Coordinates of C-alpha atoms in Angstrom, one line a residue:
M1 CA -2.0 210.5 -117.6
S2 CA -2.4 210.2 -114.1
E3 CA -4.5 207.2 -114.7
R4 CA -1.9 205.7 -116.7
V5 CA 0.9 206.4 -114.0
G6 CA -1.5 204.6 -111.6
Q7 CA -1.8 202.0 -113.7
L8 CA 2.1 201.5 -113.6
R9 CA 2.2 201.8 -110.1
E10 CA -0.1 199.0 -109.6
E11 CA 2.0 197.0 -112.3
I12 CA 5.1 197.6 -110.2
K13 CA 3.6 196.2 -106.9
G14 CA 2.5 193.2 -108.7
L15 CA 5.9 192.8 -110.3
A16 CA 7.6 193.7 -106.7
G17 CA 5.3 190.9 -105.1
Q18 CA 6.1 188.6 -107.6
R19 CA 10.1 189.2 -107.1
V20 CA 9.9 188.9 -103.3
A21 CA 7.8 185.5 -104.0
T22 CA 10.7 184.0 -106.4
D23 CA 13.8 185.6 -104.0
A24 CA 12.0 183.4 -101.0
Q25 CA 12.1 180.2 -103.7
L26 CA 15.5 181.0 -104.5
T27 CA 16.7 181.1 -100.7
I28 CA 15.0 177.9 -100.0
A29 CA 16.1 176.1 -102.8
Q30 CA 19.7 177.4 -102.3
G31 CA 19.4 176.5 -98.7
E32 CA 18.1 172.8 -99.9
L33 CA 20.9 172.8 -102.1
N34 CA 23.3 173.0 -99.9
Q35 CA 22.3 170.5 -97.0
L36 CA 21.9 167.9 -100.2
Q37 CA 25.3 168.3 -101.3
G38 CA 26.4 167.3 -97.9
L39 CA 24.7 164.4 -98.0
K40 CA 25.8 163.7 -101.8
K41 CA 29.6 163.7 -100.1
L42 CA 27.9 160.6 -98.6
G43 CA 26.6 159.2 -101.6
L44 CA 22.6 159.5 -100.0
V45 CA 21.8 162.0 -102.7
P46 CA 21.8 160.8 -106.3
T47 CA 23.1 163.7 -109.2
P48 CA 20.1 164.1 -110.9
R49 CA 18.5 165.5 -107.6
L50 CA 21.3 168.2 -107.4
T51 CA 21.0 168.9 -110.9
A52 CA 17.4 169.6 -110.9
L53 CA 18.1 172.0 -107.8
D54 CA 20.6 173.8 -109.9
R55 CA 18.0 174.2 -112.7
E56 CA 15.4 175.6 -110.1
I57 CA 18.1 178.2 -108.9
A58 CA 19.2 178.9 -112.4
R59 CA 15.3 179.8 -113.4
N60 CA 14.7 181.7 -110.4
E61 CA 17.7 183.7 -111.0
G62 CA 16.4 184.7 -114.4
T63 CA 12.8 185.7 -113.4
V64 CA 14.1 187.7 -110.8
G65 CA 16.0 189.6 -113.2
E66 CA 13.4 189.6 -115.6
L67 CA 11.1 191.1 -112.7
S68 CA 13.3 193.6 -112.2
A69 CA 13.9 194.8 -115.7
K70 CA 10.1 194.8 -116.0
I71 CA 9.9 197.0 -112.9
S72 CA 12.8 199.2 -114.4
Q73 CA 10.6 199.8 -117.5
S74 CA 7.6 200.4 -116.0
Q75 CA 9.2 203.2 -113.7
G76 CA 10.9 204.9 -117.0
K77 CA 7.0 204.6 -118.4
I78 CA 6.1 206.7 -115.7
A79 CA 8.8 209.0 -115.7
E80 CA 8.0 209.2 -119.1
T81 CA 4.1 210.1 -118.5
E82 CA 5.0 212.8 -116.1
F83 CA 7.2 214.8 -118.1

C-alpha cells in the first residue's frame, strides 16, 4: 500500500507541474490578447489572430481544470488507500 501511495504522490507532483506550466501559458496568452485588442482597435491586427488566442486561452483553461480534477482524484485514491 505504501508503494501505491508513493506512486500517487509522484503522479500528483507531475500533474501539479503540468498545471503550473499551463497556468503560465494561460497568463502569457491573456497578456498577448490584451495587447492585441488595443492594436485591433487601430485596425492593425486581423480578427482571426484574436480568435486563435481566444481558443488557446479556452483550451488552457480546460486543461487546468482537467489537471486539477486529476490531482483531486489522486488525492482521493491516497485517502482510500491509507484507510
